[in-house]
Amino acid sequence: MKIAYFSHSSISPSETFIYDLVKGLDSCEEIDLTYIGGQSKLLNEFHNIKCIATGYSDKFEKIAIYIKKIGQIIGGKGENWKMRFTQIISFRQLNEARLPKFDIAFVEYATSGVLVMNYLEQQRLQFVVHVHGYDITASTNNKAYLSQLKILFEKAIYFIVASQYMKRRLILLGCDGKKIKLIYIGVESSEVKPLLWKEKIKGNPSIIFLGRLTNKKHPIALLHAFKIVLDSIPNATLSIIGDGPMKNDVDEEIVRLDLIGKVKMLGVLLREQSFPIMNEHWIYAQHSVTGLNGDTEGFAISLAEAALHGLPVVSTIHNGITENVLDGKTGFLVPEYDYESMAEKIIYLIQNPDIAEKMGKAGREQINSLCNPKQRVEKIIEILKTIK
């Protein structure tokens, strides 16, 4: 079965769920997979996997912005003009790439789906779209995109989601519920060996967060929660792995809250670098919120990775996190923006390490059951076989 795997770009460090799925599908003997990137250059090409950079999502991007401005000046329909222009360019770039014949296409993100759907229709190539969060939340603020998304609902055979929340979101946007398949993100646990708690507690109480520094992960709220924790537990520390548009805001807030020396900013790290660091910590904390533009998390993969390391998780009642973390059993969930309650739960776990250990073990069992990577690949292959 020859599969065309479309994605908007090369794989970023925060998109391990794409990398893992591509590798999982490619390892299947009955599948011949080609990764087709939307950028003109693939910055992180897969080893031993066929990759083609077509430029369908970034070619003439600056011109598209001018097209939008002209449309706004003429009739206030700049977004419609830009959407139509980018679809035409995407169609042309894919045709010029002279791609080989495929049996079926798998598309990451609905935002890529609206760019490639006309080409796939021309090729009479049936396709599946995997949605993740931004592509069915904040992106729908753009009316031009939303109108094309509704067309995508008709053209795609199936949509794969990673949480019940996203399934409901798709249905409310107008997608036929019969087309939606719930398959949780896979997280490999075989090589993750949680550090024994008797070893962890030899060091100072420590909290860790891993992810992009963006509004929807609200690292500022996390810092305020940690400031309250320090008032009760002065020897506690916080480690932050990641980078992003809010990096300067975070640095400034660390100074303003007098947290210098208590917060470690470790930058972007690969999994093989970040996992040993995570393993040394007591608690994983992430204050996810609905962004100012409506953007939300998907399944929040870093919480699942923390659970595999035996860490109890303190997070928010947000999107798929309520399916990822079982409140009161594998960690605690608090309302969005309620950093005081987040601090309270963190303090409770630090003061009760036996309960933290118990929750960490339960969390590992939960994620092992929910996020089996082999089963994820098998379920997706079955869907593709059904279509073919």
mmCIF file of C-alpha atoms in Angstrom:
data_model
loop_
_atom_site.group_PDB
_atom_site.id
_atom_site.type_symbol
_atom_site.label_atom_id
_atom_site.label_comp_id
_atom_site.label_asym_id
_atom_site.label_seq_id
_atom_site.Cartn_x
_atom_site.Cartn_y
_atom_site.Cartn_z
ATOM 1 C CA MET A 1 0.000 0.000 0.000
ATOM 2 C CA LYS A 2 1.624 3.237 -1.192
ATOM 3 C CA ILE A 3 0.912 6.100 1.208
ATOM 4 C CA ALA A 4 1.498 9.809 0.637
ATOM 5 C CA TYR A 5 2.040 11.374 4.070
ATOM 6 C CA PHE A 6 1.403 15.129 3.831
ATOM 7 C CA SER A 7 2.449 17.621 6.495
ATOM 8 C CA HIS A 8 2.912 21.393 6.466
ATOM 9 C CA SER A 9 6.627 21.356 7.201
ATOM 10 C CA SER A 10 9.589 19.460 8.548
ATOM 11 C CA ILE A 11 9.213 17.994 12.012
ATOM 12 C CA SER A 12 9.825 20.339 14.948
ATOM 13 C CA PRO A 13 11.002 19.074 18.383
ATOM 14 C CA SER A 14 7.480 19.594 19.745
ATOM 15 C CA GLU A 15 5.905 17.356 17.083
ATOM 16 C CA THR A 16 7.278 14.006 18.206
ATOM 17 C CA PHE A 17 3.815 12.517 17.684
ATOM 18 C CA ILE A 18 4.256 13.013 13.918
ATOM 19 C CA TYR A 19 7.788 11.655 13.885
ATOM 20 C CA ASP A 20 6.754 8.552 15.836
ATOM 21 C CA LEU A 21 3.785 7.845 13.574
ATOM 22 C CA VAL A 22 5.810 8.241 10.382
ATOM 23 C CA LYS A 23 8.447 5.841 11.710
ATOM 24 C CA GLY A 24 5.768 3.411 12.899
ATOM 25 C CA LEU A 25 3.948 3.327 9.571
ATOM 26 C CA ASP A 26 7.170 3.072 7.578
ATOM 27 C CA SER A 27 8.324 0.080 9.636
ATOM 28 C CA CYS A 28 5.262 -1.878 8.499
ATOM 29 C CA GLU A 29 6.259 -4.258 5.678
ATOM 30 C CA GLU A 30 2.983 -3.812 3.798
ATOM 31 C CA ILE A 31 3.375 -0.019 3.592
ATOM 32 C CA ASP A 32 5.479 2.031 1.176
ATOM 33 C CA LEU A 33 5.474 5.540 2.659
ATOM 34 C CA THR A 34 6.630 8.873 1.211
ATOM 35 C CA TYR A 35 6.728 11.974 3.437
ATOM 36 C CA ILE A 36 5.651 15.078 1.522
ATOM 37 C CA GLY A 37 6.505 18.357 3.241
ATOM 38 C CA GLY A 38 4.894 21.692 2.493
ATOM 39 C CA GLN A 39 8.045 23.756 2.966
ATOM 40 C CA SER A 40 10.467 24.293 0.120
ATOM 41 C CA LYS A 41 13.167 22.703 2.272
ATOM 42 C CA LEU A 42 12.905 19.863 4.779
ATOM 43 C CA LEU A 43 15.068 20.890 7.704
ATOM 44 C CA ASN A 44 14.789 17.632 9.639
ATOM 45 C CA GLU A 45 14.573 14.890 7.068
ATOM 46 C CA PHE A 46 13.872 11.354 8.219
ATOM 47 C CA HIS A 47 16.675 8.859 7.871
ATOM 48 C CA ASN A 48 15.878 6.054 5.414
ATOM 49 C CA ILE A 49 12.394 7.443 4.625
ATOM 50 C CA LYS A 50 11.544 8.948 1.258
ATOM 51 C CA CYS A 51 10.940 12.696 1.645
ATOM 52 C CA ILE A 52 9.818 15.241 -0.938
ATOM 53 C CA ALA A 53 9.781 18.997 -0.268
ATOM 54 C CA THR A 54 7.116 20.546 -2.514
ATOM 55 C CA GLY A 55 6.712 24.076 -1.168
ATOM 56 C CA TYR A 56 2.923 23.781 -1.242
ATOM 57 C CA SER A 57 2.513 25.644 2.078
ATOM 58 C CA ASP A 58 5.210 28.316 1.867
ATOM 59 C CA LYS A 59 5.794 29.153 -1.810
ATOM 60 C CA PHE A 60 5.035 32.812 -2.510
ATOM 61 C CA GLU A 61 3.997 33.363 1.112
ATOM 62 C CA LYS A 62 4.998 37.054 0.999
ATOM 63 C CA ILE A 63 2.970 37.574 -2.165
ATOM 64 C CA ALA A 64 -0.022 35.987 -0.426
ATOM 65 C CA ILE A 65 0.186 38.670 2.249
ATOM 66 C CA TYR A 66 0.116 41.410 -0.422
ATOM 67 C CA ILE A 67 -2.846 39.687 -2.092
ATOM 68 C CA LYS A 68 -4.660 39.841 1.254
ATOM 69 C CA LYS A 69 -3.936 43.565 1.628
ATOM 70 C CA ILE A 70 -5.137 44.321 -1.896
ATOM 71 C CA GLY A 71 -8.338 42.393 -1.219
ATOM 72 C CA GLN A 72 -8.912 44.359 1.964
ATOM 73 C CA ILE A 73 -8.470 47.657 0.118
ATOM 74 C CA ILE A 74 -10.778 46.719 -2.741
ATOM 75 C CA GLY A 75 -13.604 44.984 -0.953
ATOM 76 C CA GLY A 76 -12.705 43.889 2.546
ATOM 77 C CA LYS A 77 -12.335 40.241 1.503
ATOM 78 C CA GLY A 78 -8.589 39.937 1.937
ATOM 79 C CA GLU A 79 -8.686 36.583 3.734
ATOM 80 C CA ASN A 80 -10.771 35.064 0.920
ATOM 81 C CA TRP A 81 -8.323 36.336 -1.683
ATOM 82 C CA LYS A 82 -5.339 35.023 0.264
ATOM 83 C CA MET A 83 -6.959 31.612 0.825
ATOM 84 C CA ARG A 84 -7.785 31.223 -2.859
ATOM 85 C CA PHE A 85 -4.281 32.313 -3.863
ATOM 86 C CA THR A 86 -2.556 29.859 -1.485
ATOM 87 C CA GLN A 87 -4.792 27.023 -2.683
ATOM 88 C CA ILE A 88 -3.933 27.782 -6.311
ATOM 89 C CA ILE A 89 -0.200 27.927 -5.531
ATOM 90 C CA SER A 90 -0.382 24.705 -3.510
ATOM 91 C CA PHE A 91 -2.157 22.975 -6.381
ATOM 92 C CA ARG A 92 0.503 24.195 -8.818
ATOM 93 C CA GLN A 93 3.436 23.234 -6.574
ATOM 94 C CA LEU A 94 2.110 19.719 -6.053
ATOM 95 C CA ASN A 95 1.537 19.259 -9.777
ATOM 96 C CA GLU A 96 5.028 20.505 -10.579
ATOM 97 C CA ALA A 97 6.509 18.102 -8.018
ATOM 98 C CA ARG A 98 5.383 15.232 -10.294
ATOM 99 C CA LEU A 99 4.672 12.993 -7.345
ATOM 100 C CA PRO A 100 4.489 9.245 -7.919
ATOM 101 C CA LYS A 101 1.187 7.382 -7.867
ATOM 102 C CA PHE A 102 -0.193 6.555 -4.428
ATOM 103 C CA ASP A 103 -3.010 4.385 -3.126
ATOM 104 C CA ILE A 104 -4.093 6.737 -0.348
ATOM 105 C CA ALA A 105 -3.061 9.965 1.394
ATOM 106 C CA PHE A 106 -2.667 10.745 5.083
ATOM 107 C CA VAL A 107 -2.713 14.466 5.952
ATOM 108 C CA GLU A 108 -1.478 16.011 9.202
ATOM 109 C CA TYR A 109 -3.497 19.073 10.270
ATOM 110 C CA ALA A 110 -6.688 20.362 8.686
ATOM 111 C CA THR A 111 -4.737 23.514 7.722
ATOM 112 C CA SER A 112 -2.711 21.334 5.344
ATOM 113 C CA GLY A 113 -5.871 19.527 4.319
ATOM 114 C CA VAL A 114 -7.506 22.661 2.867
ATOM 115 C CA LEU A 115 -4.343 23.309 0.808
ATOM 116 C CA VAL A 116 -3.966 19.821 -0.686
ATOM 117 C CA MET A 117 -7.601 18.668 -1.014
ATOM 118 C CA ASN A 118 -8.093 19.988 -4.566
ATOM 119 C CA TYR A 119 -4.912 18.280 -5.750
ATOM 120 C CA LEU A 120 -5.915 15.014 -4.074
ATOM 121 C CA GLU A 121 -9.344 15.232 -5.679
ATOM 122 C CA GLN A 122 -7.761 15.763 -9.104
ATOM 123 C CA GLN A 123 -5.589 12.681 -8.512
ATOM 124 C CA ARG A 124 -8.668 10.742 -7.376
ATOM 125 C CA LEU A 125 -6.768 10.000 -4.191
ATOM 126 C CA GLN A 126 -8.874 9.353 -1.119
ATOM 127 C CA PHE A 127 -7.465 10.743 2.109
ATOM 128 C CA VAL A 128 -7.607 10.881 5.907
ATOM 129 C CA VAL A 129 -6.935 14.026 7.962
ATOM 130 C CA HIS A 130 -5.417 14.008 11.456
ATOM 131 C CA VAL A 131 -6.402 17.132 13.424
ATOM 132 C CA HIS A 132 -4.572 18.327 16.525
ATOM 133 C CA GLY A 133 -5.846 21.549 18.092
ATOM 134 C CA TYR A 134 -4.895 24.852 16.480
ATOM 135 C CA ASP A 135 -6.313 23.713 13.143
ATOM 136 C CA ILE A 136 -9.833 23.331 14.582
ATOM 137 C CA THR A 137 -9.745 26.084 17.232
ATOM 138 C CA ALA A 138 -7.867 29.353 16.652
ATOM 139 C CA SER A 139 -7.655 28.824 12.886
ATOM 140 C CA THR A 140 -11.447 28.851 12.615
ATOM 141 C CA ASN A 141 -11.450 32.561 13.525
ATOM 142 C CA ASN A 142 -10.511 33.032 9.873
ATOM 143 C CA LYS A 143 -13.837 32.877 7.998
ATOM 144 C CA ALA A 144 -12.146 32.029 4.711
ATOM 145 C CA TYR A 145 -10.417 29.048 6.310
ATOM 146 C CA LEU A 146 -13.614 27.989 8.092
ATOM 147 C CA SER A 147 -15.540 27.880 4.822
ATOM 148 C CA GLN A 148 -12.828 25.677 3.263
ATOM 149 C CA LEU A 149 -12.755 23.495 6.377
ATOM 150 C CA LYS A 150 -16.434 22.696 5.816
ATOM 151 C CA ILE A 151 -15.581 21.617 2.258
ATOM 152 C CA LEU A 152 -12.771 19.471 3.680
ATOM 153 C CA PHE A 153 -15.355 17.784 5.937
ATOM 154 C CA GLU A 154 -17.116 16.591 2.784
ATOM 155 C CA LYS A 155 -14.039 15.525 0.807
ATOM 156 C CA ALA A 156 -12.030 13.630 3.434
ATOM 157 C CA ILE A 157 -13.031 10.035 4.150
ATOM 158 C CA TYR A 158 -12.125 10.155 7.848
ATOM 159 C CA PHE A 159 -10.793 12.523 10.490
ATOM 160 C CA ILE A 160 -8.580 11.215 13.292
ATOM 161 C CA VAL A 161 -8.648 12.981 16.666
ATOM 162 C CA ALA A 162 -6.625 12.436 19.848
ATOM 163 C CA SER A 163 -9.338 13.281 22.381
ATOM 164 C CA GLN A 164 -13.086 13.232 22.910
ATOM 165 C CA TYR A 165 -12.909 17.021 23.241
ATOM 166 C CA MET A 166 -11.607 17.357 19.688
ATOM 167 C CA LYS A 167 -14.269 14.967 18.411
ATOM 168 C CA ARG A 168 -16.983 17.155 19.945
ATOM 169 C CA ARG A 169 -15.301 20.238 18.516
ATOM 170 C CA LEU A 170 -15.332 18.789 14.998
ATOM 171 C CA ILE A 171 -18.985 17.790 15.256
ATOM 172 C CA LEU A 172 -19.960 21.282 16.422
ATOM 173 C CA LEU A 173 -18.069 22.733 13.450
ATOM 174 C CA GLY A 174 -20.206 20.626 11.135
ATOM 175 C CA CYS A 175 -18.271 17.394 10.589
ATOM 176 C CA ASP A 176 -20.238 14.135 10.327
ATOM 177 C CA GLY A 177 -19.578 12.244 13.564
ATOM 178 C CA LYS A 178 -19.442 8.949 11.636
ATOM 179 C CA LYS A 179 -16.294 10.189 9.903
ATOM 180 C CA ILE A 180 -14.416 10.819 13.143
ATOM 181 C CA LYS A 181 -12.080 8.197 14.620
ATOM 182 C CA LEU A 182 -10.681 8.613 18.138
ATOM 183 C CA ILE A 183 -7.117 7.296 18.404
ATOM 184 C CA TYR A 184 -4.971 8.501 21.288
ATOM 185 C CA ILE A 185 -1.408 9.648 20.648
ATOM 186 C CA GLY A 186 1.140 6.862 21.143
ATOM 187 C CA VAL A 187 3.859 7.230 23.770
ATOM 188 C CA GLU A 188 6.645 4.659 23.885
ATOM 189 C CA SER A 189 7.300 3.463 27.429
ATOM 190 C CA SER A 190 9.591 0.461 27.002
ATOM 191 C CA GLU A 191 12.787 2.517 27.333
ATOM 192 C CA VAL A 192 11.502 4.804 30.131
ATOM 193 C CA LYS A 193 12.594 3.527 33.537
ATOM 194 C CA PRO A 194 11.182 5.700 36.346
ATOM 195 C CA LEU A 195 13.685 6.672 39.020
ATOM 196 C CA LEU A 196 12.788 5.167 42.391
ATOM 197 C CA TRP A 197 11.155 7.662 44.729
ATOM 198 C CA LYS A 198 13.598 6.869 47.494
ATOM 199 C CA GLU A 199 16.246 8.246 45.120
ATOM 200 C CA LYS A 200 14.182 11.265 44.039
ATOM 201 C CA ILE A 201 13.548 12.490 47.581
ATOM 202 C CA LYS A 202 17.245 12.592 48.355
ATOM 203 C CA GLY A 203 17.279 15.901 46.479
ATOM 204 C CA ASN A 204 15.274 19.073 46.981
ATOM 205 C CA PRO A 205 11.588 19.112 45.938
ATOM 206 C CA SER A 206 11.513 19.824 42.222
ATOM 207 C CA ILE A 207 8.900 20.693 39.612
ATOM 208 C CA ILE A 208 9.370 20.475 35.856
ATOM 209 C CA PHE A 209 7.576 21.764 32.759
ATOM 210 C CA LEU A 210 8.381 20.769 29.157
ATOM 211 C CA GLY A 211 6.880 22.547 26.169
ATOM 212 C CA ARG A 212 6.798 25.618 23.961
ATOM 213 C CA LEU A 213 6.583 28.916 25.765
ATOM 214 C CA THR A 214 3.275 30.052 24.286
ATOM 215 C CA ASN A 215 0.148 31.758 25.528
ATOM 216 C CA LYS A 216 -1.882 28.529 25.591
ATOM 217 C CA LYS A 217 0.662 26.854 27.896
ATOM 218 C CA HIS A 218 0.794 30.028 30.002
ATOM 219 C CA PRO A 219 4.242 29.744 31.618
ATOM 220 C CA ILE A 220 3.590 33.037 33.451
ATOM 221 C CA ALA A 221 0.762 31.410 35.435
ATOM 222 C CA LEU A 222 3.125 28.545 36.252
ATOM 223 C CA LEU A 223 5.715 31.002 37.590
ATOM 224 C CA HIS A 224 3.104 32.639 39.820
ATOM 225 C CA ALA A 225 2.084 29.233 41.155
ATOM 226 C CA PHE A 226 5.722 28.407 41.835
ATOM 227 C CA LYS A 227 6.205 31.710 43.689
ATOM 228 C CA ILE A 228 3.450 30.631 46.106
ATOM 229 C CA VAL A 229 5.057 27.200 46.471
ATOM 230 C CA LEU A 230 8.348 28.849 47.475
ATOM 231 C CA ASP A 231 6.613 30.754 50.271
ATOM 232 C CA SER A 232 5.830 27.391 51.901
ATOM 233 C CA ILE A 233 8.755 25.305 50.642
ATOM 234 C CA PRO A 234 11.827 27.581 50.198
ATOM 235 C CA ASN A 235 14.117 24.806 48.901
ATOM 236 C CA ALA A 236 11.836 23.874 45.955
ATOM 237 C CA THR A 237 13.047 24.375 42.368
ATOM 238 C CA LEU A 238 11.412 24.673 38.952
ATOM 239 C CA SER A 239 12.943 23.518 35.662
ATOM 240 C CA ILE A 240 11.577 24.695 32.294
ATOM 241 C CA ILE A 241 12.516 22.856 29.095
ATOM 242 C CA GLY A 242 11.549 24.628 25.893
ATOM 243 C CA ASP A 243 11.537 27.909 24.028
ATOM 244 C CA GLY A 244 9.011 30.020 22.175
ATOM 245 C CA PRO A 245 7.517 33.473 21.616
ATOM 246 C CA MET A 246 7.043 34.100 25.361
ATOM 247 C CA LYS A 247 10.695 33.436 26.258
ATOM 248 C CA ASN A 248 11.459 37.105 26.982
ATOM 249 C CA ASP A 249 8.258 37.467 29.014
ATOM 250 C CA VAL A 250 9.234 34.456 31.108
ATOM 251 C CA ASP A 251 12.760 35.787 31.685
ATOM 252 C CA GLU A 252 11.382 39.158 32.776
ATOM 253 C CA GLU A 253 8.813 37.575 35.091
ATOM 254 C CA ILE A 254 11.500 35.461 36.759
ATOM 255 C CA VAL A 255 13.324 38.668 37.636
ATOM 256 C CA ARG A 256 10.158 40.503 38.698
ATOM 257 C CA LEU A 257 9.058 37.666 41.007
ATOM 258 C CA ASP A 258 12.576 37.317 42.438
ATOM 259 C CA LEU A 259 12.936 33.723 41.210
ATOM 260 C CA ILE A 260 16.495 33.955 39.921
ATOM 261 C CA GLY A 261 18.392 30.854 41.022
ATOM 262 C CA LYS A 262 15.161 28.992 41.701
ATOM 263 C CA VAL A 263 14.034 28.573 38.081
ATOM 264 C CA LYS A 264 16.278 26.772 35.586
ATOM 265 C CA MET A 265 15.716 27.685 31.929
ATOM 266 C CA LEU A 266 17.097 24.734 29.973
ATOM 267 C CA GLY A 267 16.033 25.647 26.428
ATOM 268 C CA VAL A 268 14.996 23.221 23.685
ATOM 269 C CA LEU A 269 16.194 19.654 24.238
ATOM 270 C CA LEU A 270 15.693 16.425 22.326
ATOM 271 C CA ARG A 271 13.861 13.601 24.075
ATOM 272 C CA GLU A 272 17.048 11.716 24.827
ATOM 273 C CA GLN A 273 18.284 14.836 26.618
ATOM 274 C CA SER A 274 15.071 15.901 28.373
ATOM 275 C CA PHE A 275 13.872 12.512 29.635
ATOM 276 C CA PRO A 276 16.781 11.890 32.054
ATOM 277 C CA ILE A 277 16.241 15.391 33.467
ATOM 278 C CA MET A 278 12.502 14.821 33.851
ATOM 279 C CA ASN A 279 13.186 11.536 35.636
ATOM 280 C CA GLU A 280 14.981 13.354 38.453
ATOM 281 C CA HIS A 281 12.037 15.607 39.314
ATOM 282 C CA TRP A 282 9.163 15.106 41.722
ATOM 283 C CA ILE A 283 6.204 16.738 39.965
ATOM 284 C CA TYR A 284 5.227 17.757 36.443
ATOM 285 C CA ALA A 285 3.222 21.010 36.179
ATOM 286 C CA GLN A 286 1.672 22.656 33.111
ATOM 287 C CA HIS A 287 -0.847 25.507 33.200
ATOM 288 C CA SER A 288 -2.607 25.095 29.846
ATOM 289 C CA VAL A 289 -5.328 27.625 29.010
ATOM 290 C CA THR A 290 -7.454 28.601 26.037
ATOM 291 C CA GLY A 291 -5.364 31.191 24.214
ATOM 292 C CA LEU A 292 -6.542 34.736 23.572
ATOM 293 C CA ASN A 293 -7.227 33.723 19.955
ATOM 294 C CA GLY A 294 -9.138 30.586 20.986
ATOM 295 C CA ASP A 295 -6.180 28.231 20.497
ATOM 296 C CA THR A 296 -6.114 25.123 22.699
ATOM 297 C CA GLU A 297 -3.894 22.148 23.382
ATOM 298 C CA GLY A 298 -4.459 18.845 21.661
ATOM 299 C CA PHE A 299 -3.728 15.818 23.799
ATOM 300 C CA ALA A 300 -0.754 17.490 25.577
ATOM 301 C CA ILE A 301 1.834 14.787 24.928
ATOM 302 C CA SER A 302 4.369 16.082 27.494
ATOM 303 C CA LEU A 303 1.953 15.255 30.334
ATOM 304 C CA ALA A 304 1.808 11.658 29.135
ATOM 305 C CA GLU A 305 5.604 11.519 28.899
ATOM 306 C CA ALA A 306 5.867 12.804 32.465
ATOM 307 C CA ALA A 307 3.447 10.139 33.668
ATOM 308 C CA LEU A 308 5.604 7.438 32.067
ATOM 309 C CA HIS A 309 8.435 8.655 34.295
ATOM 310 C CA GLY A 310 6.254 8.113 37.350
ATOM 311 C CA LEU A 311 5.612 11.813 37.966
ATOM 312 C CA PRO A 312 2.250 12.976 39.301
ATOM 313 C CA VAL A 313 0.865 15.730 37.062
ATOM 314 C CA VAL A 314 -0.670 19.038 38.139
ATOM 315 C CA SER A 315 -2.423 20.753 35.235
ATOM 316 C CA THR A 316 -5.680 22.403 34.181
ATOM 317 C CA ILE A 317 -9.160 21.357 33.109
ATOM 318 C CA HIS A 318 -8.488 21.857 29.422
ATOM 319 C CA ASN A 319 -9.199 20.003 26.164
ATOM 320 C CA GLY A 320 -7.841 16.412 26.166
ATOM 321 C CA ILE A 321 -5.950 16.871 29.439
ATOM 322 C CA THR A 322 -8.999 15.605 31.344
ATOM 323 C CA GLU A 323 -8.630 12.293 29.466
ATOM 324 C CA ASN A 324 -4.864 12.265 29.923
ATOM 325 C CA VAL A 325 -4.763 13.029 33.674
ATOM 326 C CA LEU A 326 -7.260 11.430 36.059
ATOM 327 C CA ASP A 327 -7.983 14.082 38.681
ATOM 328 C CA GLY A 328 -7.249 12.796 42.183
ATOM 329 C CA LYS A 329 -5.783 9.525 40.896
ATOM 330 C CA THR A 330 -2.828 10.288 38.601
ATOM 331 C CA GLY A 331 -2.517 13.954 39.538
ATOM 332 C CA PHE A 332 -4.634 17.051 40.044
ATOM 333 C CA LEU A 333 -6.516 19.339 37.656
ATOM 334 C CA VAL A 334 -7.438 22.928 38.494
ATOM 335 C CA PRO A 335 -9.449 25.601 36.633
ATOM 336 C CA GLU A 336 -7.657 27.602 33.948
ATOM 337 C CA TYR A 337 -5.861 30.689 35.321
ATOM 338 C CA ASP A 338 -6.271 29.469 38.932
ATOM 339 C CA TYR A 339 -2.569 29.452 39.741
ATOM 340 C CA GLU A 340 -3.320 29.607 43.494
ATOM 341 C CA SER A 341 -5.052 26.213 43.326
ATOM 342 C CA MET A 342 -2.185 24.864 41.222
ATOM 343 C CA ALA A 343 0.275 25.959 43.913
ATOM 344 C CA GLU A 344 -1.893 24.366 46.600
ATOM 345 C CA LYS A 345 -1.858 20.987 44.814
ATOM 346 C CA ILE A 346 1.891 21.128 44.211
ATOM 347 C CA ILE A 347 2.521 21.911 47.885
ATOM 348 C CA TYR A 348 0.267 19.035 48.909
ATOM 349 C CA LEU A 349 2.219 16.555 46.756
ATOM 350 C CA ILE A 350 5.584 17.795 48.001
ATOM 351 C CA GLN A 351 4.428 17.470 51.603
ATOM 352 C CA ASN A 352 2.998 14.006 50.922
ATOM 353 C CA PRO A 353 5.615 12.180 48.835
ATOM 354 C CA ASP A 354 3.955 8.807 49.478
ATOM 355 C CA ILE A 355 0.800 10.059 47.741
ATOM 356 C CA ALA A 356 2.885 11.618 44.954
ATOM 357 C CA GLU A 357 4.592 8.275 44.397
ATOM 358 C CA LYS A 358 1.265 6.433 44.329
ATOM 359 C CA MET A 359 -0.187 8.897 41.807
ATOM 360 C CA GLY A 360 2.932 8.643 39.663
ATOM 361 C CA LYS A 361 2.628 4.861 39.457
ATOM 362 C CA ALA A 362 -1.072 5.118 38.609
ATOM 363 C CA GLY A 363 -0.251 7.670 35.923
ATOM 364 C CA ARG A 364 2.245 5.355 34.249
ATOM 365 C CA GLU A 365 -0.328 2.548 34.201
ATOM 366 C CA GLN A 366 -2.954 4.921 32.773
ATOM 367 C CA ILE A 367 -0.746 6.130 29.918
ATOM 368 C CA ASN A 368 0.530 2.625 29.129
ATOM 369 C CA SER A 369 -3.085 1.570 28.684
ATOM 370 C CA LEU A 370 -4.283 4.680 26.846
ATOM 371 C CA CYS A 371 -1.306 5.551 24.637
ATOM 372 C CA ASN A 372 0.082 2.315 23.259
ATOM 373 C CA PRO A 373 2.101 3.371 20.155
ATOM 374 C CA LYS A 374 1.893 -0.050 18.506
ATOM 375 C CA GLN A 375 -1.887 -0.116 18.839
ATOM 376 C CA ARG A 376 -2.082 3.431 17.473
ATOM 377 C CA VAL A 377 -0.213 2.460 14.314
ATOM 378 C CA GLU A 378 -2.289 -0.715 13.940
ATOM 379 C CA LYS A 379 -5.576 1.211 14.242
ATOM 380 C CA ILE A 380 -4.500 3.764 11.648
ATOM 381 C CA ILE A 381 -3.361 1.035 9.256
ATOM 382 C CA GLU A 382 -6.749 -0.660 9.604
ATOM 383 C CA ILE A 383 -8.468 2.609 8.694
ATOM 384 C CA LEU A 384 -6.248 3.026 5.628
ATOM 385 C CA LYS A 385 -6.874 -0.576 4.565
ATOM 386 C CA THR A 386 -10.618 -0.081 4.886
ATOM 387 C CA ILE A 387 -10.484 2.935 2.562
ATOM 388 C CA LYS A 388 -8.224 1.231 0.010
#
